[in-house]
Amino acid sequence: MKMSLYIGREASKLWKRASAEAVTEGILLADNWKYLLAGIFCQYLHGLAAHGVHYLHRPGPTLQDTGFFLLPELGLERAYVSETLFTFIFVSFILWTFHPFIFKNKKIYTVLLWCRVLAYLVVCQALRVVTFYSTQLPGPNYHCREGSPSARLPPPKDAIEIITINFPDGLVHGCGDLIFSSHMIFTLVSVITYYRYGTNRFIKQLGWVLAVIQSLLIIASRKHYSVDVVVAWYTVNLVVFFVEKKLPELPDRMAMTMLPLSTKDKDSWSKEESHKLSMSALVDPSSDRNQRLRSPANGKTTIEDGNALLIADSQ
């Protein structure tokens, strides 16, 4: 009986927390849906470009590669290992981005974070498309080698075949889109984003370890040449560095927590007022509402770069 009451009480709290977060994220989504839609559409364009270069692919002898020499070949029967690790990394990252709907302590806004992630991905993928269309290398993967039926694609029969990217085979058995690795783009963007905005130190360190293991597995699976992985490592990190320079600082929800100025003023700060003030700083960081605000009590409140900070005067 007590357990049932406890579960019911916690479920009610979780529902209220998720509902409140949905309202907050909904406001942000209304202001940023165009950026999200554009980023998602660019994912389709990237897939379209990767499928298009497959028509240009010509199989040939596997190029000499240092990674192939140093790492034993996993073989076709164990090629799933790298895909399994990649899926684990990226799915874990996606679930983490939605943790504000579940957990009480939260640092990020899901909508704003995904706007940032998509910006990273779009820039990296644009550079990738330019690179693999510049030079087509013979694919080292098993389905891209001479003799494989999918190594060469016949000319498309119609526009529908191109637009649909021959889904799903066009995504799974692509050839020619080598430099640089798309798997490493998604892996590194996930790891870097959590490193910047996550809170658990162990997971941050684990993320880098898994990224290194993922790199080695991709090469050992012969899905990419070593150069594809190496170029991805420094390109993605540089892209994130320069994109961050251009984007406004992401609001830190922990720093935006509003505290009462004194015991006397505690009741004057309602939850609704705190929420409105936080949202005004978040939605439009450059507006007049985001300038310095002074309270009538013994203290002052300032809002700078979307973060609400309370500095109470010493008594």
Short mmCIF file of C-alpha atoms in Angstrom, two decimals:
data_model
loop_
_atom_site.label_atom_id
_atom_site.label_comp_id
_atom_site.label_asym_id
_atom_site.label_seq_id
_atom_site.Cartn_x
_atom_site.Cartn_y
_atom_site.Cartn_z
CA MET A 1 0.00 0.00 0.00
CA LYS A 2 2.78 2.42 0.95
CA MET A 3 4.70 1.45 -2.16
CA SER A 4 1.66 2.17 -4.33
CA LEU A 5 1.23 5.59 -2.74
CA TYR A 6 4.92 6.36 -3.23
CA ILE A 7 4.84 5.32 -6.89
CA GLY A 8 1.69 7.34 -7.47
CA ARG A 9 3.17 10.42 -5.82
CA GLU A 10 6.42 10.19 -7.78
CA ALA A 11 4.55 9.58 -11.03
CA SER A 12 2.49 12.69 -10.38
CA LYS A 13 5.63 14.74 -9.76
CA LEU A 14 7.23 13.37 -12.94
CA TRP A 15 4.14 14.22 -14.98
CA LYS A 16 4.03 17.77 -13.64
CA ARG A 17 7.76 18.21 -14.31
CA ALA A 18 7.44 16.91 -17.86
CA SER A 19 4.38 19.06 -18.50
CA ALA A 20 6.08 22.22 -17.23
CA GLU A 21 9.16 21.45 -19.33
CA ALA A 22 6.99 20.85 -22.39
CA VAL A 23 5.49 24.33 -22.00
CA THR A 24 8.93 25.92 -21.69
CA GLU A 25 10.35 23.99 -24.63
CA GLY A 26 7.22 24.75 -26.64
CA ILE A 27 7.85 28.48 -26.29
CA LEU A 28 11.42 27.99 -27.49
CA LEU A 29 10.27 25.74 -30.33
CA ALA A 30 7.88 28.40 -31.55
CA ASP A 31 10.80 30.81 -31.86
CA ASN A 32 13.36 28.37 -33.28
CA TRP A 33 11.43 25.84 -35.38
CA LYS A 34 12.79 27.29 -38.62
CA TYR A 35 16.37 26.57 -37.57
CA LEU A 36 15.50 23.01 -36.54
CA LEU A 37 13.58 22.35 -39.76
CA ALA A 38 16.43 23.73 -41.86
CA GLY A 39 18.94 21.55 -40.00
CA ILE A 40 16.82 18.42 -40.47
CA PHE A 41 16.35 19.20 -44.17
CA CYS A 42 20.12 19.55 -44.54
CA GLN A 43 20.45 16.01 -43.17
CA TYR A 44 18.38 14.85 -46.12
CA LEU A 45 20.50 16.89 -48.53
CA HIS A 46 23.62 15.29 -47.09
CA GLY A 47 22.14 11.82 -47.64
CA LEU A 48 21.16 12.83 -51.18
CA ALA A 49 24.71 13.99 -51.93
CA ALA A 50 26.22 10.81 -50.47
CA HIS A 51 23.92 8.70 -52.62
CA GLY A 52 24.75 10.76 -55.68
CA VAL A 53 28.49 10.18 -55.41
CA HIS A 54 27.82 6.43 -55.41
CA TYR A 55 26.98 6.73 -59.12
CA LEU A 56 30.51 8.05 -59.68
CA HIS A 57 32.23 5.35 -57.64
CA ARG A 58 34.57 3.00 -59.46
CA PRO A 59 35.89 0.02 -57.48
CA GLY A 60 39.57 -0.69 -57.57
CA PRO A 61 42.45 -2.04 -55.50
CA THR A 62 42.37 -1.03 -51.85
CA LEU A 63 44.80 1.80 -51.23
CA GLN A 64 47.83 1.35 -48.99
CA ASP A 65 46.80 2.39 -45.48
CA THR A 66 48.75 2.54 -42.23
CA GLY A 67 45.69 1.70 -40.16
CA PHE A 68 44.99 -1.39 -42.26
CA PHE A 69 48.58 -2.49 -41.68
CA LEU A 70 48.46 -1.97 -37.89
CA LEU A 71 44.91 -3.11 -37.09
CA PRO A 72 43.73 -6.67 -37.79
CA GLU A 73 40.71 -6.91 -40.08
CA LEU A 74 37.51 -7.71 -38.22
CA GLY A 75 35.92 -9.34 -41.23
CA LEU A 76 32.44 -9.10 -42.69
CA GLU A 77 30.92 -11.30 -39.97
CA ARG A 78 32.05 -8.88 -37.24
CA ALA A 79 31.39 -5.64 -39.07
CA TYR A 80 28.38 -5.05 -36.81
CA VAL A 81 30.67 -4.27 -33.84
CA SER A 82 31.46 -0.72 -34.94
CA GLU A 83 27.81 -0.07 -35.86
CA THR A 84 26.70 -1.28 -32.44
CA LEU A 85 29.07 1.07 -30.63
CA PHE A 86 28.09 3.97 -32.89
CA THR A 87 24.39 3.34 -32.22
CA PHE A 88 25.03 3.19 -28.47
CA ILE A 89 26.92 6.50 -28.48
CA PHE A 90 24.45 8.44 -30.60
CA VAL A 91 21.27 7.04 -29.05
CA SER A 92 22.66 7.73 -25.55
CA PHE A 93 23.38 11.30 -26.62
CA ILE A 94 19.85 11.77 -27.99
CA LEU A 95 18.32 10.47 -24.76
CA TRP A 96 20.52 12.80 -22.71
CA THR A 97 19.36 15.85 -24.68
CA PHE A 98 15.79 15.13 -23.50
CA HIS A 99 16.70 14.66 -19.83
CA PRO A 100 15.24 18.08 -18.83
CA PHE A 101 11.78 16.53 -19.27
CA ILE A 102 12.56 13.91 -16.60
CA PHE A 103 15.14 15.15 -14.12
CA LYS A 104 14.84 18.02 -11.70
CA ASN A 105 18.42 19.25 -12.05
CA LYS A 106 18.96 20.43 -15.60
CA LYS A 107 21.52 22.61 -17.33
CA ILE A 108 20.34 22.82 -20.93
CA TYR A 109 17.23 23.55 -22.97
CA THR A 110 16.56 20.72 -25.44
CA VAL A 111 15.42 22.96 -28.31
CA LEU A 112 18.36 25.35 -28.05
CA LEU A 113 20.85 22.51 -27.74
CA TRP A 114 19.56 20.79 -30.87
CA CYS A 115 19.77 24.06 -32.80
CA ARG A 116 23.43 24.08 -31.87
CA VAL A 117 24.02 20.41 -32.66
CA LEU A 118 22.40 20.75 -36.08
CA ALA A 119 24.58 23.79 -36.80
CA TYR A 120 27.68 21.69 -36.06
CA LEU A 121 26.43 18.86 -38.25
CA VAL A 122 25.44 21.03 -41.20
CA VAL A 123 28.81 22.78 -41.42
CA CYS A 124 30.74 19.50 -41.08
CA GLN A 125 28.57 17.77 -43.65
CA ALA A 126 28.89 20.65 -46.12
CA LEU A 127 32.68 20.36 -45.89
CA ARG A 128 32.39 16.59 -46.24
CA VAL A 129 30.30 16.81 -49.42
CA VAL A 130 32.79 19.20 -51.04
CA THR A 131 35.64 16.86 -50.10
CA PHE A 132 34.29 13.53 -51.35
CA TYR A 133 33.02 15.06 -54.58
CA SER A 134 36.48 16.52 -55.22
CA THR A 135 38.15 13.10 -55.39
CA GLN A 136 36.49 9.67 -55.48
CA LEU A 137 38.57 6.93 -53.90
CA PRO A 138 37.93 3.19 -54.33
CA GLY A 139 35.93 2.13 -51.30
CA PRO A 140 37.62 -0.31 -48.86
CA ASN A 141 34.32 -1.69 -47.55
CA TYR A 142 33.32 -5.18 -48.66
CA HIS A 143 30.30 -4.12 -50.69
CA CYS A 144 32.40 -1.48 -52.50
CA ARG A 145 35.11 -3.83 -53.76
CA GLU A 146 35.47 -5.20 -57.27
CA GLY A 147 33.00 -8.02 -57.89
CA SER A 148 30.35 -6.81 -55.46
CA PRO A 149 27.00 -6.06 -57.18
CA SER A 150 26.60 -2.84 -55.21
CA ALA A 151 30.08 -1.50 -56.00
CA ARG A 152 28.77 0.20 -59.16
CA LEU A 153 25.34 1.73 -59.56
CA PRO A 154 23.66 1.82 -62.96
CA PRO A 155 22.40 5.23 -64.09
CA PRO A 156 19.19 6.19 -62.26
CA LYS A 157 15.99 5.23 -64.05
CA ASP A 158 14.10 8.32 -62.93
CA ALA A 159 14.20 11.27 -60.53
CA ILE A 160 12.24 9.36 -57.89
CA GLU A 161 15.09 6.89 -57.49
CA ILE A 162 17.45 9.78 -56.74
CA ILE A 163 15.07 11.68 -54.46
CA THR A 164 14.26 8.62 -52.35
CA ILE A 165 18.01 7.80 -52.08
CA ASN A 166 17.12 4.17 -52.87
CA PHE A 167 16.12 3.87 -49.20
CA PRO A 168 17.19 1.94 -47.18
CA ASP A 169 19.91 0.24 -49.28
CA GLY A 170 21.20 3.61 -50.47
CA LEU A 171 22.06 4.58 -46.90
CA VAL A 172 23.42 1.23 -45.71
CA HIS A 173 25.45 0.23 -48.77
CA GLY A 174 26.81 3.54 -50.00
CA CYS A 175 30.20 3.88 -51.69
CA GLY A 176 32.43 6.79 -52.60
CA ASP A 177 31.57 9.12 -49.70
CA LEU A 178 34.81 8.50 -47.86
CA ILE A 179 36.64 11.67 -46.83
CA PHE A 180 35.71 12.25 -44.17
CA SER A 181 33.80 9.75 -42.04
CA SER A 182 30.15 10.58 -41.37
CA HIS A 183 30.09 8.16 -38.45
CA MET A 184 32.91 10.11 -36.83
CA ILE A 185 31.08 13.41 -37.42
CA PHE A 186 28.09 12.22 -35.42
CA THR A 187 30.25 10.53 -32.80
CA LEU A 188 32.50 13.54 -32.20
CA VAL A 189 29.64 16.05 -32.25
CA SER A 190 27.89 13.97 -29.59
CA VAL A 191 31.01 13.66 -27.43
CA ILE A 192 32.05 17.30 -27.79
CA THR A 193 28.54 18.59 -27.06
CA TYR A 194 28.26 16.54 -23.88
CA TYR A 195 31.77 17.59 -22.87
CA ARG A 196 30.72 21.24 -23.18
CA TYR A 197 27.23 21.05 -21.69
CA GLY A 198 27.12 17.82 -19.68
CA THR A 199 27.72 17.65 -15.94
CA ASN A 200 29.09 14.16 -15.22
CA ARG A 201 32.90 14.13 -15.36
CA PHE A 202 33.14 10.35 -15.71
CA ILE A 203 30.78 10.31 -18.71
CA LYS A 204 32.78 13.11 -20.33
CA GLN A 205 35.99 11.09 -20.06
CA LEU A 206 34.21 7.90 -21.13
CA GLY A 207 32.89 9.69 -24.20
CA TRP A 208 36.40 10.46 -25.46
CA VAL A 209 37.51 6.88 -24.82
CA LEU A 210 34.54 5.53 -26.78
CA ALA A 211 35.27 7.96 -29.62
CA VAL A 212 38.82 6.60 -29.89
CA ILE A 213 37.55 3.01 -29.82
CA GLN A 214 34.96 3.89 -32.47
CA SER A 215 37.73 5.29 -34.68
CA LEU A 216 39.77 2.10 -34.41
CA LEU A 217 36.74 -0.12 -35.06
CA ILE A 218 35.81 1.80 -38.21
CA ILE A 219 39.30 1.26 -39.61
CA ALA A 220 39.43 -2.37 -38.48
CA SER A 221 36.06 -2.96 -40.15
CA ARG A 222 37.52 -1.51 -43.37
CA LYS A 223 34.60 0.89 -43.64
CA HIS A 224 36.94 3.86 -44.07
CA TYR A 225 40.57 4.58 -44.72
CA SER A 226 42.57 5.96 -41.82
CA VAL A 227 42.70 9.38 -43.48
CA ASP A 228 38.88 9.59 -43.35
CA VAL A 229 38.95 9.17 -39.58
CA VAL A 230 41.96 11.41 -38.95
CA VAL A 231 40.51 14.27 -41.02
CA ALA A 232 37.21 13.93 -39.14
CA TRP A 233 38.96 14.34 -35.78
CA TYR A 234 40.51 17.72 -36.47
CA THR A 235 37.79 19.01 -38.81
CA VAL A 236 34.90 18.45 -36.40
CA ASN A 237 36.79 19.95 -33.48
CA LEU A 238 37.72 23.03 -35.53
CA VAL A 239 34.17 23.41 -36.84
CA VAL A 240 32.72 23.30 -33.32
CA PHE A 241 35.34 25.81 -32.15
CA PHE A 242 34.55 28.36 -34.88
CA VAL A 243 30.77 27.83 -34.83
CA GLU A 244 30.78 28.46 -31.09
CA LYS A 245 32.52 31.77 -31.77
CA LYS A 246 29.63 32.86 -34.00
CA LEU A 247 26.70 31.63 -31.91
CA PRO A 248 25.47 33.33 -28.72
CA GLU A 249 26.34 31.61 -25.48
CA LEU A 250 23.90 28.87 -24.55
CA PRO A 251 21.93 29.81 -21.41
CA ASP A 252 22.90 27.85 -18.30
CA ARG A 253 19.73 26.89 -16.45
CA MET A 254 21.63 26.30 -13.22
CA ALA A 255 22.91 29.86 -13.27
CA MET A 256 19.44 31.18 -14.08
CA THR A 257 17.94 29.91 -10.82
CA MET A 258 16.34 32.87 -9.04
CA LEU A 259 16.80 33.13 -5.27
CA PRO A 260 14.86 35.39 -2.89
CA LEU A 261 16.71 38.51 -1.82
CA SER A 262 15.79 38.17 1.83
CA THR A 263 13.34 36.34 4.06
CA LYS A 264 10.96 39.29 3.90
CA ASP A 265 10.95 39.27 0.10
CA LYS A 266 10.64 35.51 -0.24
CA ASP A 267 6.90 35.57 -0.77
CA SER A 268 7.08 38.39 -3.30
CA TRP A 269 8.89 36.21 -5.82
CA SER A 270 6.29 33.86 -7.20
CA LYS A 271 7.14 30.95 -9.41
CA GLU A 272 5.38 32.62 -12.31
CA GLU A 273 7.42 35.81 -11.98
CA SER A 274 10.68 33.88 -11.80
CA HIS A 275 9.71 31.85 -14.83
CA LYS A 276 8.77 34.91 -16.87
CA LEU A 277 12.02 36.65 -15.99
CA SER A 278 14.07 33.61 -16.89
CA MET A 279 12.22 33.15 -20.16
CA SER A 280 12.60 36.79 -21.13
CA ALA A 281 16.35 36.47 -20.78
CA LEU A 282 16.39 33.19 -22.66
CA VAL A 283 14.18 33.90 -25.65
CA ASP A 284 15.66 37.29 -26.48
CA PRO A 285 19.09 37.71 -24.88
CA SER A 286 19.74 40.94 -26.79
CA SER A 287 16.54 42.74 -25.82
CA ASP A 288 16.14 45.56 -23.30
CA ARG A 289 14.73 43.05 -20.82
CA ASN A 290 18.13 41.42 -20.69
CA GLN A 291 19.83 44.54 -19.34
CA ARG A 292 20.67 45.12 -15.70
CA LEU A 293 17.66 45.02 -13.40
CA ARG A 294 17.74 46.40 -9.88
CA SER A 295 15.44 45.15 -7.16
CA PRO A 296 13.81 47.41 -4.60
CA ALA A 297 15.10 45.30 -1.71
CA ASN A 298 18.54 44.73 -0.18
CA GLY A 299 20.19 43.24 -3.20
CA LYS A 300 20.38 43.51 -6.93
CA THR A 301 19.59 41.24 -9.81
CA THR A 302 21.51 41.32 -13.05
CA ILE A 303 20.91 39.44 -16.26
CA GLU A 304 23.85 39.13 -18.60
CA ASP A 305 24.03 36.99 -21.73
CA GLY A 306 20.84 35.16 -20.83
CA ASN A 307 22.01 34.11 -17.37
CA ALA A 308 20.21 35.44 -14.32
CA LEU A 309 22.51 36.11 -11.41
CA LEU A 310 21.50 37.30 -7.98
CA ILE A 311 24.01 39.18 -5.86
CA ALA A 312 22.73 39.80 -2.37
CA ASP A 313 24.23 42.64 -0.35
CA SER A 314 25.95 41.53 2.83
CA GLN A 315 24.04 42.33 5.95
#
